[in-house]
PDB file of C-alpha atoms in Angstrom:
ATOM      1  CA  MET A   4     -12.848  -8.413  -3.390  1.00 81.00           C
ATOM      2  CA  ILE A   5     -10.977  -5.979  -5.654  1.00 88.00           C
ATOM      3  CA  THR A   6     -12.298  -5.171  -9.342  1.00 91.00           C
ATOM      4  CA  TYR A   7     -10.295  -3.378 -12.048  1.00 90.00           C
ATOM      5  CA  ASP A   8     -10.917  -0.816 -14.859  1.00 87.00           C
ATOM      6  CA  ARG A   9     -11.566  -2.022 -18.515  1.00 86.00           C
ATOM      7  CA  LEU A  10      -7.731  -2.942 -19.177  1.00 83.00           C
ATOM      8  CA  GLY A  11      -7.508  -4.352 -15.626  1.00 77.00           C
ATOM      9  CA  SER A  12      -4.846  -2.173 -14.654  1.00 80.00           C
ATOM     10  CA  ARG A  13      -6.076   0.027 -12.379  1.00 86.00           C
ATOM     11  CA  PRO A  14      -8.033  -0.783  -8.985  1.00 91.00           C
ATOM     12  CA  ARG A  15     -11.792   0.851  -8.677  1.00 93.00           C
ATOM     13  CA  THR A  16     -13.060  -0.702  -6.010  1.00 93.00           C
ATOM     14  CA  LEU A  17     -12.110  -2.388  -2.777  1.00 93.00           C
ATOM     15  CA  GLY A  18     -14.751  -4.319  -1.584  1.00 89.00           C
ATOM     16  CA  SER A  19     -17.677  -2.113  -1.271  1.00 92.00           C
ATOM     17  CA  TRP A  20     -15.085   0.773  -1.271  1.00 95.00           C
ATOM     18  CA  THR A  21     -14.650   2.904  -4.201  1.00 95.00           C
ATOM     19  CA  LEU A  22     -11.265   3.881  -5.202  1.00 95.00           C
ATOM     20  CA  ASN A  23     -10.827   7.453  -6.667  1.00 94.00           C
ATOM     21  CA  TYR A  24      -7.501   8.892  -8.282  1.00 92.00           C
ATOM     22  CA  ASP A  25      -6.501  12.596  -8.983  1.00 88.00           C
ATOM     23  CA  GLN A  26      -7.576  14.050 -12.286  1.00 80.00           C
ATOM     24  CA  LEU A  27      -4.683  12.975 -13.986  1.00 76.00           C
ATOM     25  CA  GLY A  28      -5.061   9.223 -12.733  1.00 68.00           C
ATOM     26  CA  SER A  29      -1.802   8.833 -11.482  1.00 75.00           C
ATOM     27  CA  ARG A  30      -2.233   8.871  -7.532  1.00 88.00           C
ATOM     28  CA  LEU A  31      -4.713   7.299  -5.523  1.00 93.00           C
ATOM     29  CA  ARG A  32      -6.969  10.308  -3.745  1.00 95.00           C
ATOM     30  CA  SER A  33      -9.488   8.581  -1.854  1.00 96.00           C
ATOM     31  CA  VAL A  34     -10.802   4.857  -0.345  1.00 96.00           C
ATOM     32  CA  GLY A  35     -14.558   5.508  -0.161  1.00 95.00           C
ATOM     33  CA  ALA A  36     -15.032   8.134   2.289  1.00 96.00           C
ATOM     34  CA  ILE A  37     -11.167   7.942   3.285  1.00 96.00           C
ATOM     35  CA  ASP A  38      -9.396  10.956   1.936  1.00 96.00           C
ATOM     36  CA  MET A  39      -5.508  10.478   1.265  1.00 95.00           C
ATOM     37  CA  THR A  40      -2.883  13.558   1.377  1.00 95.00           C
ATOM     38  CA  TYR A  41       0.615  12.968  -0.364  1.00 92.00           C
ATOM     39  CA  SER A  42       3.872  15.317   0.295  1.00 88.00           C
ATOM     40  CA  ARG A  43       4.290  17.788  -2.362  1.00 83.00           C
ATOM     41  CA  TRP A  44       7.516  16.870  -3.894  1.00 79.00           C
ATOM     42  CA  ALA A  45       8.632  13.871  -2.930  1.00 75.00           C
ATOM     43  CA  ASN A  46       5.015  11.963  -3.772  1.00 82.00           C
ATOM     44  CA  LEU A  47       5.046  10.231  -0.677  1.00 87.00           C
ATOM     45  CA  PRO A  48       1.463   9.236   1.094  1.00 92.00           C
ATOM     46  CA  ARG A  49       1.636  11.650   4.517  1.00 94.00           C
ATOM     47  CA  SER A  50      -2.172  10.810   5.962  1.00 96.00           C
ATOM     48  CA  VAL A  51      -4.880   8.039   5.279  1.00 97.00           C
ATOM     49  CA  GLY A  52      -8.020   9.823   6.911  1.00 96.00           C
ATOM     50  CA  GLN A  53      -7.156  10.536  10.559  1.00 96.00           C
ATOM     51  CA  TRP A  54      -4.282   8.167  10.275  1.00 97.00           C
ATOM     52  CA  SER A  55      -0.537   9.532   9.322  1.00 96.00           C
ATOM     53  CA  CYS A  56       2.092   8.290   7.886  1.00 96.00           C
ATOM     54  CA  GLU A  57       5.629   8.063   8.463  1.00 94.00           C
ATOM     55  CA  HIS A  58       8.604   7.447   6.534  1.00 92.00           C
ATOM     56  CA  SER A  59      12.491   6.383   6.931  1.00 88.00           C
ATOM     57  CA  LEU A  60      14.672   9.433   7.872  1.00 79.00           C
ATOM     58  CA  PHE A  61      15.555   9.273   4.258  1.00 75.00           C
ATOM     59  CA  ALA A  62      11.797   9.027   3.257  1.00 62.00           C
ATOM     60  CA  SER A  63      12.594   5.909   1.033  1.00 72.00           C
ATOM     61  CA  ARG A  64      10.157   3.773   2.687  1.00 86.00           C
ATOM     62  CA  LEU A  65       7.169   3.534   4.557  1.00 92.00           C
ATOM     63  CA  GLU A  66       7.569   3.027   8.567  1.00 95.00           C
ATOM     64  CA  ARG A  67       4.118   2.977   9.821  1.00 96.00           C
ATOM     65  CA  ILE A  68       0.166   3.590   8.325  1.00 96.00           C
ATOM     66  CA  GLY A  69      -1.296   4.734  11.307  1.00 96.00           C
ATOM     67  CA  PRO A  70      -1.215   2.808  14.405  1.00 96.00           C
ATOM     68  CA  HIS A  71       0.098  -0.091  12.177  1.00 96.00           C
ATOM     69  CA  GLU A  72       3.996  -0.641  11.938  1.00 97.00           C
ATOM     70  CA  LEU A  73       5.445  -2.211   9.258  1.00 97.00           C
ATOM     71  CA  ARG A  74       8.077  -4.373   9.364  1.00 96.00           C
ATOM     72  CA  TYR A  75      10.598  -5.574   6.011  1.00 93.00           C
ATOM     73  CA  ASP A  76      12.517  -8.351   4.930  1.00 89.00           C
ATOM     74  CA  ARG A  77      16.157  -8.437   5.664  1.00 85.00           C
ATOM     75  CA  LEU A  78      17.046  -6.269   2.678  1.00 80.00           C
ATOM     76  CA  GLY A  79      14.507  -3.978   3.261  1.00 76.00           C
ATOM     77  CA  SER A  80      12.924  -4.418   0.024  1.00 80.00           C
ATOM     78  CA  ARG A  81       9.620  -6.187   0.932  1.00 89.00           C
ATOM     79  CA  VAL A  82       6.881  -5.339   3.320  1.00 94.00           C
ATOM     80  CA  ARG A  83       6.812  -8.555   5.513  1.00 95.00           C
ATOM     81  CA  ALA A  84       4.519  -7.346   8.187  1.00 97.00           C
ATOM     82  CA  ILE A  85       1.974  -4.494   8.787  1.00 97.00           C
ATOM     83  CA  GLY A  86       1.217  -4.357  12.730  1.00 95.00           C
ATOM     84  CA  PRO A  87       0.313  -8.518  13.788  1.00 94.00           C
ATOM     85  CA  LEU A  88      -0.491  -9.664   9.650  1.00 95.00           C
ATOM     86  CA  GLU A  89       2.072 -11.345   8.070  1.00 95.00           C
ATOM     87  CA  ILE A  90       2.655 -10.987   4.155  1.00 95.00           C
ATOM     88  CA  PHE A  91       4.140 -13.989   2.150  1.00 94.00           C
ATOM     89  CA  TYR A  92       5.050 -13.754  -0.973  1.00 92.00           C
ATOM     90  CA  ASP A  93       5.915 -16.507  -4.312  1.00 91.00           C
ATOM     91  CA  ARG A  94       9.159 -18.277  -4.519  1.00 87.00           C
ATOM     92  CA  LEU A  95      10.670 -15.250  -6.330  1.00 83.00           C
ATOM     93  CA  GLY A  96       9.450 -12.918  -4.092  1.00 79.00           C
ATOM     94  CA  SER A  97       7.870 -10.740  -6.051  1.00 80.00           C
ATOM     95  CA  ARG A  98       3.736 -11.466  -5.714  1.00 87.00           C
ATOM     96  CA  PRO A  99       2.218 -11.485  -2.531  1.00 91.00           C
ATOM     97  CA  VAL A 100       0.351 -14.865  -2.448  1.00 93.00           C
ATOM     98  CA  ARG A 101      -0.944 -14.689   1.290  1.00 93.00           C
ATOM     99  CA  VAL A 102      -1.402 -13.001   4.712  1.00 93.00           C
ATOM    100  CA  ARG A 103      -1.852 -14.429   8.056  1.00 93.00           C
ATOM    101  CA  LEU A 104      -3.756 -12.930  11.208  1.00 93.00           C
ATOM    102  CA  PRO A 105      -2.826 -14.755  14.099  1.00 90.00           C
ATOM    103  CA  GLY A 106      -6.117 -15.952  15.718  1.00 86.00           C
ATOM    104  CA  ASP A 107      -9.197 -17.144  14.160  1.00 77.00           C
ATOM    105  CA  GLY A 108     -10.832 -13.668  13.678  1.00 78.00           C
ATOM    106  CA  ALA A 109     -11.665 -12.034  10.500  1.00 85.00           C
ATOM    107  CA  LEU A 110      -9.460  -9.236   8.608  1.00 88.00           C
ATOM    108  CA  PRO A 111     -10.451  -6.016  10.360  1.00 91.00           C
ATOM    109  CA  ASP A 112     -11.240  -3.212   8.011  1.00 92.00           C
ATOM    110  CA  ASP A 113      -8.728  -1.052   9.043  1.00 93.00           C
ATOM    111  CA  LEU A 114      -5.861  -3.806   8.457  1.00 94.00           C
ATOM    112  CA  LEU A 115      -7.254  -4.498   5.135  1.00 93.00           C
ATOM    113  CA  LEU A 116      -7.288  -1.055   4.125  1.00 95.00           C
ATOM    114  CA  ALA A 117      -3.501  -0.697   5.625  1.00 96.00           C
ATOM    115  CA  LEU A 118      -2.424  -3.930   3.661  1.00 95.00           C
ATOM    116  CA  PHE A 119      -3.976  -2.577   0.386  1.00 95.00           C
ATOM    117  CA  LEU A 120      -2.429   0.541   0.801  1.00 95.00           C
ATOM    118  CA  VAL A 121       1.011  -0.639   1.291  1.00 94.00           C
ATOM    119  CA  LEU A 122       0.630  -3.334  -1.153  1.00 92.00           C
ATOM    120  CA  TYR A 123      -0.902  -0.842  -4.040  1.00 90.00           C
ATOM    121  CA  TRP A 124       1.974   1.838  -3.239  1.00 89.00           C
ATOM    122  CA  GLU A 125       4.878  -1.033  -3.273  1.00 88.00           C
ATOM    123  CA  GLU A 126       3.440  -1.876  -6.620  1.00 86.00           C
ATOM    124  CA  GLU A 127       3.583   1.976  -8.190  1.00 84.00           C
ATOM    125  CA  ARG A 128       7.003   2.240  -6.427  1.00 81.00           C
ATOM    126  CA  GLU A 129       8.244  -0.312  -8.568  1.00 82.00           C
ATOM    127  CA  ALA A 130       6.337   0.272 -11.634  1.00 80.00           C
ATOM    128  CA  ALA A 131       8.053   3.949 -11.468  1.00 78.00           C
ATOM    129  CA  ALA A 132      11.351   2.558 -10.640  1.00 77.00           C
ATOM    130  CA  ALA A 133      11.377   0.223 -13.827  1.00 81.00           C
ATOM    131  CA  GLN A 134      10.042   3.162 -16.091  1.00 81.00           C
ATOM    132  CA  ARG A 135      13.454   4.843 -14.777  1.00 78.00           C
ATOM    133  CA  ARG A 136      15.701   2.044 -16.302  1.00 76.00           C
TER     134      ARG A 136
END
């Protein structure tokens, strides 16, 4: 379960993990005890706890978060999978509506964290692009 701030715009918790932001409230700095670092100039995630984050050659998109490789749609605009976890979007392709993990097991915490972060950063990137227009 995700809870939000009073305005309903910023996530505050993810399950039992508290989400902490930097002083300006613009970047997610930690999820529970898991700290995140960002590149200085491009504001791209560099690490999540012990995991490193890998970006495409021109740093335009996240390619890997820790052990989980990201796969995108044909246009390269939407994340379709994180490791074995598949993401499905609504008809317009703008909002994630369902995820599927092969097998019968529950979603492991590491995939839950990766899913949340990837979707969160994707939404933040889109919001920033919309402001520039």
